[in-house]
Protein backbone atom coordinates (compact mmCIF):
# COMPACT_ATOMS: atom_id res chain seq x y z
CA UNK A 1 0.00 0.00 0.00
CA UNK A 2 2.86 2.41 0.79
CA UNK A 3 4.23 1.93 -2.73
CA UNK A 4 0.88 2.88 -4.26
CA UNK A 5 0.65 5.94 -2.01
CA UNK A 6 4.11 7.06 -3.17
CA UNK A 7 3.07 6.69 -6.80
CA UNK A 8 -0.06 8.74 -6.22
CA UNK A 9 1.91 11.45 -4.40
CA UNK A 10 4.40 11.69 -7.25
CA UNK A 11 1.66 12.05 -9.86
CA UNK A 12 -0.47 14.45 -7.82
CA UNK A 13 1.04 17.77 -8.87
CA UNK A 14 0.19 19.94 -11.90
CA UNK A 15 3.67 20.20 -13.44
CA UNK A 16 4.24 16.48 -13.04
CA UNK A 17 0.91 15.75 -14.69
CA UNK A 18 1.96 17.99 -17.59
CA UNK A 19 5.22 16.07 -17.83
CA UNK A 20 3.37 12.76 -17.94
CA UNK A 21 1.14 14.10 -20.69
CA UNK A 22 4.12 15.21 -22.80
CA UNK A 23 6.01 11.97 -22.25
CA UNK A 24 2.95 9.99 -23.31
CA UNK A 25 3.67 11.32 -26.80
CA UNK A 26 7.19 9.88 -26.68
CA UNK A 27 10.65 10.43 -25.26
CA UNK A 28 11.93 13.93 -24.55
CA UNK A 29 15.26 15.29 -23.39
CA UNK A 30 15.43 17.41 -20.24
CA UNK A 31 16.40 20.37 -22.42
CA UNK A 32 13.24 19.98 -24.53
CA UNK A 33 11.02 19.71 -21.48
CA UNK A 34 12.44 22.87 -19.89
CA UNK A 35 11.71 24.79 -23.10
CA UNK A 36 8.21 23.37 -23.49
CA UNK A 37 7.22 23.98 -19.87
CA UNK A 38 9.14 27.28 -19.67
CA UNK A 39 10.62 26.23 -16.34
CA UNK A 40 14.17 26.01 -15.03
CA UNK A 41 16.28 22.93 -15.61
CA UNK A 42 16.72 22.18 -11.86
CA UNK A 43 12.98 22.35 -11.28
CA UNK A 44 12.12 20.10 -14.23
CA UNK A 45 14.86 17.64 -13.25
CA UNK A 46 13.51 17.50 -9.70
CA UNK A 47 10.00 16.70 -10.95
CA UNK A 48 11.35 14.06 -13.32
CA UNK A 49 13.33 12.41 -10.53
CA UNK A 50 10.23 12.14 -8.38
CA UNK A 51 8.31 10.60 -11.27
CA UNK A 52 11.17 8.20 -12.03
CA UNK A 53 11.56 7.16 -8.39
CA UNK A 54 7.84 6.34 -8.29
CA UNK A 55 8.09 4.21 -11.43
CA UNK A 56 5.90 6.52 -13.53
CA UNK A 57 8.65 7.40 -16.03
CA UNK A 58 11.96 5.90 -17.03
CA UNK A 59 15.30 7.64 -17.62
CA UNK A 60 17.93 6.83 -20.19
CA UNK A 61 21.29 8.62 -20.09
CA UNK A 62 23.15 9.27 -23.35
CA UNK A 63 26.45 11.03 -22.93
CA UNK A 64 25.83 14.49 -21.54
CA UNK A 65 22.08 14.24 -22.17
CA UNK A 66 19.24 12.30 -20.56
CA UNK A 67 15.96 11.25 -22.13
CA UNK A 68 12.72 10.43 -20.34
CA UNK A 69 9.65 8.48 -21.37
CA UNK A 70 6.65 6.89 -19.69
CA UNK A 71 7.47 3.65 -17.89
CA UNK A 72 6.59 0.59 -19.95
CA UNK A 73 5.77 -1.83 -17.13
CA UNK A 74 4.49 -1.93 -13.56
CA UNK A 75 1.84 -0.17 -11.50
CA UNK A 76 3.36 3.24 -12.24
CA UNK A 77 3.14 2.65 -15.98
CA UNK A 78 -0.53 1.69 -15.77
CA UNK A 79 -1.42 4.64 -13.56
CA UNK A 80 0.48 7.11 -15.75
CA UNK A 81 -1.49 6.07 -18.84
CA UNK A 82 -4.76 6.11 -16.89
CA UNK A 83 -4.09 9.67 -15.72
CA UNK A 84 -2.99 10.96 -19.12
CA UNK A 85 -6.13 9.56 -20.75
CA UNK A 86 -8.22 11.69 -18.38
CA UNK A 87 -6.51 15.04 -18.94
CA UNK A 88 -8.85 17.54 -20.57
CA UNK A 89 -7.36 18.39 -24.02
CA UNK A 90 -9.05 21.81 -23.89
CA UNK A 91 -7.17 22.79 -20.73
CA UNK A 92 -5.13 25.97 -21.44
CA UNK A 93 -1.92 24.55 -19.97
CA UNK A 94 -2.32 21.40 -22.08
CA UNK A 95 -2.80 23.48 -25.24
CA UNK A 96 0.24 25.67 -24.50
CA UNK A 97 2.40 22.63 -23.88
CA UNK A 98 1.31 21.02 -27.15
CA UNK A 99 2.00 24.20 -29.12
CA UNK A 100 5.48 24.55 -27.61
CA UNK A 101 6.11 20.86 -28.16
CA UNK A 102 5.29 21.25 -31.84
CA UNK A 103 7.72 24.19 -32.10
CA UNK A 104 10.50 22.21 -30.40
CA UNK A 105 10.02 19.24 -32.72
CA UNK A 106 9.96 21.52 -35.77
CA UNK A 107 13.21 23.17 -34.67
CA UNK A 108 14.89 19.79 -34.27
CA UNK A 109 13.69 18.67 -37.69
CA UNK A 110 14.96 21.90 -39.25
CA UNK A 111 18.43 21.31 -37.78
CA UNK A 112 18.54 17.78 -39.15
CA UNK A 113 17.25 18.87 -42.57
CA UNK A 114 19.88 21.62 -42.78
CA UNK A 115 22.57 19.12 -41.91
CA UNK A 116 21.37 16.64 -44.54
CA UNK A 117 21.37 19.37 -47.18
CA UNK A 118 24.94 20.29 -46.27
CA UNK A 119 26.30 16.74 -46.52
CA UNK A 120 24.14 15.34 -49.33
CA UNK A 121 26.97 15.03 -51.84
CA UNK A 122 29.30 13.28 -49.39
CA UNK A 123 26.70 11.28 -47.46
CA UNK A 124 27.78 7.81 -48.52
CA UNK A 125 31.43 8.64 -47.79
CA UNK A 126 30.47 9.93 -44.33
CA UNK A 127 28.67 6.68 -43.56
CA UNK A 128 31.80 4.65 -44.19
CA UNK A 129 33.97 6.55 -41.71
CA UNK A 130 33.13 4.28 -38.79
CA UNK A 131 30.74 1.70 -40.23
CA UNK A 132 31.57 -1.71 -41.75
CA UNK A 133 29.15 -0.98 -44.58
CA UNK A 134 29.91 -4.02 -46.73
CA UNK A 135 29.16 -6.46 -43.92
CA UNK A 136 25.92 -4.67 -43.03
CA UNK A 137 24.76 -4.60 -46.64
CA UNK A 138 25.53 -8.31 -47.01
CA UNK A 139 23.39 -8.99 -43.93
CA UNK A 140 20.52 -6.95 -45.37
CA UNK A 141 20.68 -8.93 -48.61
CA UNK A 142 20.69 -12.13 -46.57
CA UNK A 143 17.58 -11.01 -44.70
CA UNK A 144 15.78 -10.53 -48.02
CA UNK A 145 17.28 -13.56 -49.78
CA UNK A 146 14.93 -15.59 -51.96
CA UNK A 147 12.06 -13.11 -51.69
CA UNK A 148 10.48 -10.56 -53.98
CA UNK A 149 8.00 -8.45 -51.99
CA UNK A 150 5.28 -6.35 -53.56
CA UNK A 151 6.24 -3.07 -51.86
CA UNK A 152 9.34 -2.01 -49.96
CA UNK A 153 9.37 1.32 -48.16
CA UNK A 154 12.70 3.01 -47.34
CA UNK A 155 12.27 5.71 -44.69
CA UNK A 156 14.92 8.41 -44.71
CA UNK A 157 16.18 7.06 -48.00
CA UNK A 158 18.97 9.65 -48.28
CA UNK A 159 20.93 8.98 -51.46
CA UNK A 160 18.79 5.93 -52.28
CA UNK A 161 21.49 3.38 -51.52
CA UNK A 162 19.06 0.91 -49.91
CA UNK A 163 16.72 1.11 -52.90
CA UNK A 164 19.64 0.29 -55.15
CA UNK A 165 21.03 -2.49 -52.95
CA UNK A 166 17.71 -4.28 -52.41
CA UNK A 167 16.36 -3.78 -55.95
CA UNK A 168 16.20 -7.54 -56.74
CA UNK A 169 14.02 -8.12 -53.65
CA UNK A 170 11.01 -5.97 -54.54
CA UNK A 171 8.50 -5.41 -57.32
CA UNK A 172 8.06 -1.78 -56.32
CA UNK A 173 9.79 0.48 -53.83
CA UNK A 174 9.33 3.99 -52.49
CA UNK A 175 11.99 5.99 -50.67
CA UNK A 176 10.87 8.93 -48.52
CA UNK A 177 13.11 11.76 -47.35
CA UNK A 178 12.68 15.36 -46.19
CA UNK A 179 15.80 16.67 -47.97
CA UNK A 180 15.39 17.83 -51.56
CA UNK A 181 19.17 17.71 -51.98
CA UNK A 182 19.29 14.08 -50.84
CA UNK A 183 16.44 13.16 -53.17
CA UNK A 184 18.20 14.81 -56.11
CA UNK A 185 21.18 12.52 -55.50
CA UNK A 186 18.87 9.50 -55.07
CA UNK A 187 16.98 10.16 -58.32
CA UNK A 188 20.25 10.46 -60.20
CA UNK A 189 21.49 7.24 -58.67
CA UNK A 190 18.33 5.27 -59.46
CA UNK A 191 18.25 6.57 -63.03
CA UNK A 192 21.88 5.61 -63.59
CA UNK A 193 21.15 2.10 -62.30
CA UNK A 194 18.03 1.78 -64.50
CA UNK A 195 15.78 1.10 -61.51
CA UNK A 196 12.42 2.19 -62.89
CA UNK A 197 10.54 0.19 -60.25
CA UNK A 198 11.84 2.43 -57.46
CA UNK A 199 10.67 5.95 -56.75
CA UNK A 200 11.55 8.61 -54.19
CA UNK A 201 9.24 11.17 -52.63
CA UNK A 202 9.66 14.28 -50.54
CA UNK A 203 7.96 13.77 -47.19
CA UNK A 204 8.18 13.86 -43.43
CA UNK A 205 9.01 10.36 -42.21
CA UNK A 206 7.90 11.41 -38.73
CA UNK A 207 4.35 11.90 -40.04
CA UNK A 208 3.85 9.35 -42.77
CA UNK A 209 1.14 9.59 -45.38
CA UNK A 210 -0.82 6.33 -45.65
CA UNK A 211 -1.50 7.07 -49.31
CA UNK A 212 1.98 5.71 -50.00
CA UNK A 213 0.49 2.26 -49.46
CA UNK A 214 1.14 -0.56 -47.01
CA UNK A 215 4.54 -2.16 -47.36
CA UNK A 216 5.64 -5.75 -46.87
CA UNK A 217 9.05 -4.53 -45.70
CA UNK A 218 10.07 -1.18 -44.22
CA UNK A 219 13.76 -0.27 -44.12
CA UNK A 220 15.06 2.32 -41.65
CA UNK A 221 18.77 2.67 -42.35
CA UNK A 222 20.85 4.95 -40.12
CA UNK A 223 17.86 7.18 -39.37
CA UNK A 224 16.54 6.61 -35.85
CA UNK A 225 19.49 8.29 -34.11
CA UNK A 226 18.35 11.59 -35.67
CA UNK A 227 15.11 11.44 -33.64
CA UNK A 228 14.65 12.42 -30.01
CA UNK A 229 11.98 9.74 -29.83
CA UNK A 230 12.84 6.70 -32.00
CA UNK A 231 9.88 4.87 -30.46
CA UNK A 232 7.45 7.32 -32.03
CA UNK A 233 9.17 6.86 -35.39
CA UNK A 234 8.92 3.10 -35.02
CA UNK A 235 5.21 3.34 -34.27
CA UNK A 236 4.79 5.43 -37.42
CA UNK A 237 6.61 2.78 -39.44
CA UNK A 238 4.38 0.05 -37.97
CA UNK A 239 1.34 1.87 -39.39
CA UNK A 240 2.80 1.44 -42.87
CA UNK A 241 3.14 -2.36 -42.64
CA UNK A 242 0.92 -5.04 -44.10
CA UNK A 243 -0.26 -7.64 -41.53
CA UNK A 244 2.77 -9.73 -40.62
CA UNK A 245 5.10 -7.27 -42.35
CA UNK A 246 8.71 -6.72 -41.36
CA UNK A 247 10.98 -3.81 -40.46
CA UNK A 248 14.74 -3.87 -41.00
CA UNK A 249 16.60 -1.31 -38.90
CA UNK A 250 20.27 -0.44 -39.17
CA UNK A 251 21.67 1.88 -36.53
CA UNK A 252 24.42 2.36 -33.99
CA UNK A 253 24.74 0.53 -30.71
CA UNK A 254 25.15 2.82 -27.65
CA UNK A 255 28.36 4.89 -27.73
CA UNK A 256 29.85 8.02 -26.18
CA UNK A 257 31.03 9.96 -29.24
CA UNK A 258 29.50 13.30 -28.28
CA UNK A 259 30.86 15.04 -31.41
CA UNK A 260 28.31 13.15 -33.50
CA UNK A 261 25.60 15.05 -31.65
CA UNK A 262 27.28 18.46 -31.75
CA UNK A 263 28.72 18.26 -35.27
CA UNK A 264 26.51 15.79 -37.14
CA UNK A 265 22.99 16.41 -35.75
CA UNK A 266 22.67 13.03 -34.00
CA UNK A 267 19.99 13.24 -31.31
CA UNK A 268 20.59 9.80 -29.79
CA UNK A 269 24.03 8.31 -29.12
CA UNK A 270 23.08 4.84 -30.28
CA UNK A 271 20.17 2.54 -29.49
CA UNK A 272 20.33 -0.33 -27.01
CA UNK A 273 18.74 -3.75 -27.29
CA UNK A 274 16.59 -2.98 -24.26
CA UNK A 275 15.32 0.25 -25.82
CA UNK A 276 14.54 -1.39 -29.15
CA UNK A 277 12.69 -4.24 -27.46
CA UNK A 278 10.56 -1.77 -25.48
CA UNK A 279 9.80 0.43 -28.48
CA UNK A 280 8.94 -2.61 -30.60
CA UNK A 281 6.62 -4.01 -27.92
CA UNK A 282 4.79 -0.70 -27.60
CA UNK A 283 4.40 -0.47 -31.40
CA UNK A 284 2.98 -4.00 -31.72
CA UNK A 285 6.17 -5.49 -33.11
CA UNK A 286 8.49 -8.31 -32.07
CA UNK A 287 12.27 -8.38 -32.36
CA UNK A 288 13.09 -11.50 -34.38
CA UNK A 289 16.85 -11.08 -34.38
CA UNK A 290 19.73 -8.68 -33.71
CA UNK A 291 23.15 -8.77 -35.35
CA UNK A 292 26.12 -6.64 -34.34
CA UNK A 293 28.94 -5.41 -36.57
CA UNK A 294 31.81 -3.92 -34.53
CA UNK A 295 34.17 -1.46 -36.14
CA UNK A 296 37.80 -2.50 -36.59
CA UNK A 297 38.72 0.89 -35.11
CA UNK A 298 39.00 -0.08 -31.43
CA UNK A 299 39.58 3.48 -30.20
CA UNK A 300 36.58 5.43 -31.46
CA UNK A 301 34.84 3.07 -33.86
CA UNK A 302 31.13 2.42 -33.72
CA UNK A 303 29.27 -0.86 -33.53
CA UNK A 304 26.41 -1.11 -36.01
CA UNK A 305 23.34 -3.25 -35.30
CA UNK A 306 20.83 -4.82 -37.67
CA UNK A 307 17.46 -5.38 -36.04
CA UNK A 308 14.85 -7.56 -37.74
CA UNK A 309 11.35 -6.76 -36.44
CA UNK A 310 8.02 -8.29 -37.38
CA UNK A 311 4.38 -7.37 -36.91
CA UNK A 312 2.99 -9.43 -34.05
CA UNK A 313 -0.11 -10.31 -36.04
CA UNK A 314 1.91 -12.99 -37.77
CA UNK A 315 3.95 -14.14 -34.81
CA UNK A 316 1.06 -14.67 -32.38
GROMACS .gro file of C-alpha atoms in nm:
model
  316
    1UNK     CA    1   0.000   0.000   0.000
    2UNK     CA    2   0.286   0.241   0.079
    3UNK     CA    3   0.423   0.193  -0.273
    4UNK     CA    4   0.088   0.288  -0.426
    5UNK     CA    5   0.065   0.594  -0.201
    6UNK     CA    6   0.411   0.706  -0.317
    7UNK     CA    7   0.307   0.669  -0.680
    8UNK     CA    8  -0.006   0.874  -0.622
    9UNK     CA    9   0.191   1.145  -0.440
   10UNK     CA   10   0.440   1.169  -0.725
   11UNK     CA   11   0.166   1.205  -0.986
   12UNK     CA   12  -0.047   1.445  -0.782
   13UNK     CA   13   0.104   1.777  -0.887
   14UNK     CA   14   0.019   1.994  -1.190
   15UNK     CA   15   0.367   2.020  -1.344
   16UNK     CA   16   0.424   1.648  -1.304
   17UNK     CA   17   0.091   1.575  -1.469
   18UNK     CA   18   0.196   1.799  -1.759
   19UNK     CA   19   0.522   1.607  -1.783
   20UNK     CA   20   0.337   1.276  -1.794
   21UNK     CA   21   0.114   1.410  -2.069
   22UNK     CA   22   0.412   1.521  -2.280
   23UNK     CA   23   0.601   1.197  -2.225
   24UNK     CA   24   0.295   0.999  -2.331
   25UNK     CA   25   0.367   1.132  -2.680
   26UNK     CA   26   0.719   0.988  -2.668
   27UNK     CA   27   1.065   1.043  -2.526
   28UNK     CA   28   1.193   1.393  -2.455
   29UNK     CA   29   1.526   1.529  -2.339
   30UNK     CA   30   1.543   1.741  -2.024
   31UNK     CA   31   1.640   2.037  -2.242
   32UNK     CA   32   1.324   1.998  -2.453
   33UNK     CA   33   1.102   1.971  -2.148
   34UNK     CA   34   1.244   2.287  -1.989
   35UNK     CA   35   1.171   2.479  -2.310
   36UNK     CA   36   0.821   2.337  -2.349
   37UNK     CA   37   0.722   2.398  -1.987
   38UNK     CA   38   0.914   2.728  -1.967
   39UNK     CA   39   1.062   2.623  -1.634
   40UNK     CA   40   1.417   2.601  -1.503
   41UNK     CA   41   1.628   2.293  -1.561
   42UNK     CA   42   1.672   2.218  -1.186
   43UNK     CA   43   1.298   2.235  -1.128
   44UNK     CA   44   1.212   2.010  -1.423
   45UNK     CA   45   1.486   1.764  -1.325
   46UNK     CA   46   1.351   1.750  -0.970
   47UNK     CA   47   1.000   1.670  -1.095
   48UNK     CA   48   1.135   1.406  -1.332
   49UNK     CA   49   1.333   1.241  -1.053
   50UNK     CA   50   1.023   1.214  -0.838
   51UNK     CA   51   0.831   1.060  -1.127
   52UNK     CA   52   1.117   0.820  -1.203
   53UNK     CA   53   1.156   0.716  -0.839
   54UNK     CA   54   0.784   0.634  -0.829
   55UNK     CA   55   0.809   0.421  -1.143
   56UNK     CA   56   0.590   0.652  -1.353
   57UNK     CA   57   0.865   0.740  -1.603
   58UNK     CA   58   1.196   0.590  -1.703
   59UNK     CA   59   1.530   0.764  -1.762
   60UNK     CA   60   1.793   0.683  -2.019
   61UNK     CA   61   2.129   0.862  -2.009
   62UNK     CA   62   2.315   0.927  -2.335
   63UNK     CA   63   2.645   1.103  -2.293
   64UNK     CA   64   2.583   1.449  -2.154
   65UNK     CA   65   2.208   1.424  -2.217
   66UNK     CA   66   1.924   1.230  -2.056
   67UNK     CA   67   1.596   1.125  -2.213
   68UNK     CA   68   1.272   1.043  -2.034
   69UNK     CA   69   0.965   0.848  -2.137
   70UNK     CA   70   0.665   0.689  -1.969
   71UNK     CA   71   0.747   0.365  -1.789
   72UNK     CA   72   0.659   0.059  -1.995
   73UNK     CA   73   0.577  -0.183  -1.713
   74UNK     CA   74   0.449  -0.193  -1.356
   75UNK     CA   75   0.184  -0.017  -1.150
   76UNK     CA   76   0.336   0.324  -1.224
   77UNK     CA   77   0.314   0.265  -1.598
   78UNK     CA   78  -0.053   0.169  -1.577
   79UNK     CA   79  -0.142   0.464  -1.356
   80UNK     CA   80   0.048   0.711  -1.575
   81UNK     CA   81  -0.149   0.607  -1.884
   82UNK     CA   82  -0.476   0.611  -1.689
   83UNK     CA   83  -0.409   0.967  -1.572
   84UNK     CA   84  -0.299   1.096  -1.912
   85UNK     CA   85  -0.613   0.956  -2.075
   86UNK     CA   86  -0.822   1.169  -1.838
   87UNK     CA   87  -0.651   1.504  -1.894
   88UNK     CA   88  -0.885   1.754  -2.057
   89UNK     CA   89  -0.736   1.839  -2.402
   90UNK     CA   90  -0.905   2.181  -2.389
   91UNK     CA   91  -0.717   2.279  -2.073
   92UNK     CA   92  -0.513   2.597  -2.144
   93UNK     CA   93  -0.192   2.455  -1.997
   94UNK     CA   94  -0.232   2.140  -2.208
   95UNK     CA   95  -0.280   2.348  -2.524
   96UNK     CA   96   0.024   2.567  -2.450
   97UNK     CA   97   0.240   2.263  -2.388
   98UNK     CA   98   0.131   2.102  -2.715
   99UNK     CA   99   0.200   2.420  -2.912
  100UNK     CA  100   0.548   2.455  -2.761
  101UNK     CA  101   0.611   2.086  -2.816
  102UNK     CA  102   0.529   2.125  -3.184
  103UNK     CA  103   0.772   2.419  -3.210
  104UNK     CA  104   1.050   2.221  -3.040
  105UNK     CA  105   1.002   1.924  -3.272
  106UNK     CA  106   0.996   2.152  -3.577
  107UNK     CA  107   1.321   2.317  -3.467
  108UNK     CA  108   1.489   1.979  -3.427
  109UNK     CA  109   1.369   1.867  -3.769
  110UNK     CA  110   1.496   2.190  -3.925
  111UNK     CA  111   1.843   2.131  -3.778
  112UNK     CA  112   1.854   1.778  -3.915
  113UNK     CA  113   1.725   1.887  -4.257
  114UNK     CA  114   1.988   2.162  -4.278
  115UNK     CA  115   2.257   1.912  -4.191
  116UNK     CA  116   2.137   1.664  -4.454
  117UNK     CA  117   2.137   1.937  -4.718
  118UNK     CA  118   2.494   2.029  -4.627
  119UNK     CA  119   2.630   1.674  -4.652
  120UNK     CA  120   2.414   1.534  -4.933
  121UNK     CA  121   2.697   1.503  -5.184
  122UNK     CA  122   2.930   1.328  -4.939
  123UNK     CA  123   2.670   1.128  -4.746
  124UNK     CA  124   2.778   0.781  -4.852
  125UNK     CA  125   3.143   0.864  -4.779
  126UNK     CA  126   3.047   0.993  -4.433
  127UNK     CA  127   2.867   0.668  -4.356
  128UNK     CA  128   3.180   0.465  -4.419
  129UNK     CA  129   3.397   0.655  -4.171
  130UNK     CA  130   3.313   0.428  -3.879
  131UNK     CA  131   3.074   0.170  -4.023
  132UNK     CA  132   3.157  -0.171  -4.175
  133UNK     CA  133   2.915  -0.098  -4.458
  134UNK     CA  134   2.991  -0.402  -4.673
  135UNK     CA  135   2.916  -0.646  -4.392
  136UNK     CA  136   2.592  -0.467  -4.303
  137UNK     CA  137   2.476  -0.460  -4.664
  138UNK     CA  138   2.553  -0.831  -4.701
  139UNK     CA  139   2.339  -0.899  -4.393
  140UNK     CA  140   2.052  -0.695  -4.537
  141UNK     CA  141   2.068  -0.893  -4.861
  142UNK     CA  142   2.069  -1.213  -4.657
  143UNK     CA  143   1.758  -1.101  -4.470
  144UNK     CA  144   1.578  -1.053  -4.802
  145UNK     CA  145   1.728  -1.356  -4.978
  146UNK     CA  146   1.493  -1.559  -5.196
  147UNK     CA  147   1.206  -1.311  -5.169
  148UNK     CA  148   1.048  -1.056  -5.398
  149UNK     CA  149   0.800  -0.845  -5.199
  150UNK     CA  150   0.528  -0.635  -5.356
  151UNK     CA  151   0.624  -0.307  -5.186
  152UNK     CA  152   0.934  -0.201  -4.996
  153UNK     CA  153   0.937   0.132  -4.816
  154UNK     CA  154   1.270   0.301  -4.734
  155UNK     CA  155   1.227   0.571  -4.469
  156UNK     CA  156   1.492   0.841  -4.471
  157UNK     CA  157   1.618   0.706  -4.800
  158UNK     CA  158   1.897   0.965  -4.828
  159UNK     CA  159   2.093   0.898  -5.146
  160UNK     CA  160   1.879   0.593  -5.228
  161UNK     CA  161   2.149   0.338  -5.152
  162UNK     CA  162   1.906   0.091  -4.991
  163UNK     CA  163   1.672   0.111  -5.290
  164UNK     CA  164   1.964   0.029  -5.515
  165UNK     CA  165   2.103  -0.249  -5.295
  166UNK     CA  166   1.771  -0.428  -5.241
  167UNK     CA  167   1.636  -0.378  -5.595
  168UNK     CA  168   1.620  -0.754  -5.674
  169UNK     CA  169   1.402  -0.812  -5.365
  170UNK     CA  170   1.101  -0.597  -5.454
  171UNK     CA  171   0.850  -0.541  -5.732
  172UNK     CA  172   0.806  -0.178  -5.632
  173UNK     CA  173   0.979   0.048  -5.383
  174UNK     CA  174   0.933   0.399  -5.249
  175UNK     CA  175   1.199   0.599  -5.067
  176UNK     CA  176   1.087   0.893  -4.852
  177UNK     CA  177   1.311   1.176  -4.735
  178UNK     CA  178   1.268   1.536  -4.619
  179UNK     CA  179   1.580   1.667  -4.797
  180UNK     CA  180   1.539   1.783  -5.156
  181UNK     CA  181   1.917   1.771  -5.198
  182UNK     CA  182   1.929   1.408  -5.084
  183UNK     CA  183   1.644   1.316  -5.317
  184UNK     CA  184   1.820   1.481  -5.611
  185UNK     CA  185   2.118   1.252  -5.550
  186UNK     CA  186   1.887   0.950  -5.507
  187UNK     CA  187   1.698   1.016  -5.832
  188UNK     CA  188   2.025   1.046  -6.020
  189UNK     CA  189   2.149   0.724  -5.867
  190UNK     CA  190   1.833   0.527  -5.946
  191UNK     CA  191   1.825   0.657  -6.303
  192UNK     CA  192   2.188   0.561  -6.359
  193UNK     CA  193   2.115   0.210  -6.230
  194UNK     CA  194   1.803   0.178  -6.450
  195UNK     CA  195   1.578   0.110  -6.151
  196UNK     CA  196   1.242   0.219  -6.289
  197UNK     CA  197   1.054   0.019  -6.025
  198UNK     CA  198   1.184   0.243  -5.746
  199UNK     CA  199   1.067   0.595  -5.675
  200UNK     CA  200   1.155   0.861  -5.419
  201UNK     CA  201   0.924   1.117  -5.263
  202UNK     CA  202   0.966   1.428  -5.054
  203UNK     CA  203   0.796   1.377  -4.719
  204UNK     CA  204   0.818   1.386  -4.343
  205UNK     CA  205   0.901   1.036  -4.221
  206UNK     CA  206   0.790   1.141  -3.873
  207UNK     CA  207   0.435   1.190  -4.004
  208UNK     CA  208   0.385   0.935  -4.277
  209UNK     CA  209   0.114   0.959  -4.538
  210UNK     CA  210  -0.082   0.633  -4.565
  211UNK     CA  211  -0.150   0.707  -4.931
  212UNK     CA  212   0.198   0.571  -5.000
  213UNK     CA  213   0.049   0.226  -4.946
  214UNK     CA  214   0.114  -0.056  -4.701
  215UNK     CA  215   0.454  -0.216  -4.736
  216UNK     CA  216   0.564  -0.575  -4.687
  217UNK     CA  217   0.905  -0.453  -4.570
  218UNK     CA  218   1.007  -0.118  -4.422
  219UNK     CA  219   1.376  -0.027  -4.412
  220UNK     CA  220   1.506   0.232  -4.165
  221UNK     CA  221   1.877   0.267  -4.235
  222UNK     CA  222   2.085   0.495  -4.012
  223UNK     CA  223   1.786   0.718  -3.937
  224UNK     CA  224   1.654   0.661  -3.585
  225UNK     CA  225   1.949   0.829  -3.411
  226UNK     CA  226   1.835   1.159  -3.567
  227UNK     CA  227   1.511   1.144  -3.364
  228UNK     CA  228   1.465   1.242  -3.001
  229UNK     CA  229   1.198   0.974  -2.983
  230UNK     CA  230   1.284   0.670  -3.200
  231UNK     CA  231   0.988   0.487  -3.046
  232UNK     CA  232   0.745   0.732  -3.203
  233UNK     CA  233   0.917   0.686  -3.539
  234UNK     CA  234   0.892   0.310  -3.502
  235UNK     CA  235   0.521   0.334  -3.427
  236UNK     CA  236   0.479   0.543  -3.742
  237UNK     CA  237   0.661   0.278  -3.944
  238UNK     CA  238   0.438   0.005  -3.797
  239UNK     CA  239   0.134   0.187  -3.939
  240UNK     CA  240   0.280   0.144  -4.287
  241UNK     CA  241   0.314  -0.236  -4.264
  242UNK     CA  242   0.092  -0.504  -4.410
  243UNK     CA  243  -0.026  -0.764  -4.153
  244UNK     CA  244   0.277  -0.973  -4.062
  245UNK     CA  245   0.510  -0.727  -4.235
  246UNK     CA  246   0.871  -0.672  -4.136
  247UNK     CA  247   1.098  -0.381  -4.046
  248UNK     CA  248   1.474  -0.387  -4.100
  249UNK     CA  249   1.660  -0.131  -3.890
  250UNK     CA  250   2.027  -0.044  -3.917
  251UNK     CA  251   2.167   0.188  -3.653
  252UNK     CA  252   2.442   0.236  -3.399
  253UNK     CA  253   2.474   0.053  -3.071
  254UNK     CA  254   2.515   0.282  -2.765
  255UNK     CA  255   2.836   0.489  -2.773
  256UNK     CA  256   2.985   0.802  -2.618
  257UNK     CA  257   3.103   0.996  -2.924
  258UNK     CA  258   2.950   1.330  -2.828
  259UNK     CA  259   3.086   1.504  -3.141
  260UNK     CA  260   2.831   1.315  -3.350
  261UNK     CA  261   2.560   1.505  -3.165
  262UNK     CA  262   2.728   1.846  -3.175
  263UNK     CA  263   2.872   1.826  -3.527
  264UNK     CA  264   2.651   1.579  -3.714
  265UNK     CA  265   2.299   1.641  -3.575
  266UNK     CA  266   2.267   1.303  -3.400
  267UNK     CA  267   1.999   1.324  -3.131
  268UNK     CA  268   2.059   0.980  -2.979
  269UNK     CA  269   2.403   0.831  -2.912
  270UNK     CA  270   2.308   0.484  -3.028
  271UNK     CA  271   2.017   0.254  -2.949
  272UNK     CA  272   2.033  -0.033  -2.701
  273UNK     CA  273   1.874  -0.375  -2.729
  274UNK     CA  274   1.659  -0.298  -2.426
  275UNK     CA  275   1.532   0.025  -2.582
  276UNK     CA  276   1.454  -0.139  -2.915
  277UNK     CA  277   1.269  -0.424  -2.746
  278UNK     CA  278   1.056  -0.177  -2.548
  279UNK     CA  279   0.980   0.043  -2.848
  280UNK     CA  280   0.894  -0.261  -3.060
  281UNK     CA  281   0.662  -0.401  -2.792
  282UNK     CA  282   0.479  -0.070  -2.760
  283UNK     CA  283   0.440  -0.047  -3.140
  284UNK     CA  284   0.298  -0.400  -3.172
  285UNK     CA  285   0.617  -0.549  -3.311
  286UNK     CA  286   0.849  -0.831  -3.207
  287UNK     CA  287   1.227  -0.838  -3.236
  288UNK     CA  288   1.309  -1.150  -3.438
  289UNK     CA  289   1.685  -1.108  -3.438
  290UNK     CA  290   1.973  -0.868  -3.371
  291UNK     CA  291   2.315  -0.877  -3.535
  292UNK     CA  292   2.612  -0.664  -3.434
  293UNK     CA  293   2.894  -0.541  -3.657
  294UNK     CA  294   3.181  -0.392  -3.453
  295UNK     CA  295   3.417  -0.146  -3.614
  296UNK     CA  296   3.780  -0.250  -3.659
  297UNK     CA  297   3.872   0.089  -3.511
  298UNK     CA  298   3.900  -0.008  -3.143
  299UNK     CA  299   3.958   0.348  -3.020
  300UNK     CA  300   3.658   0.543  -3.146
  301UNK     CA  301   3.484   0.307  -3.386
  302UNK     CA  302   3.113   0.242  -3.372
  303UNK     CA  303   2.927  -0.086  -3.353
  304UNK     CA  304   2.641  -0.111  -3.601
  305UNK     CA  305   2.334  -0.325  -3.530
  306UNK     CA  306   2.083  -0.482  -3.767
  307UNK     CA  307   1.746  -0.538  -3.604
  308UNK     CA  308   1.485  -0.756  -3.774
  309UNK     CA  309   1.135  -0.676  -3.644
  310UNK     CA  310   0.802  -0.829  -3.738
  311UNK     CA  311   0.438  -0.737  -3.691
  312UNK     CA  312   0.299  -0.943  -3.405
  313UNK     CA  313  -0.011  -1.031  -3.604
  314UNK     CA  314   0.191  -1.299  -3.777
  315UNK     CA  315   0.395  -1.414  -3.481
  316UNK     CA  316   0.106  -1.467  -3.238
   0.00000   0.00000   0.00000
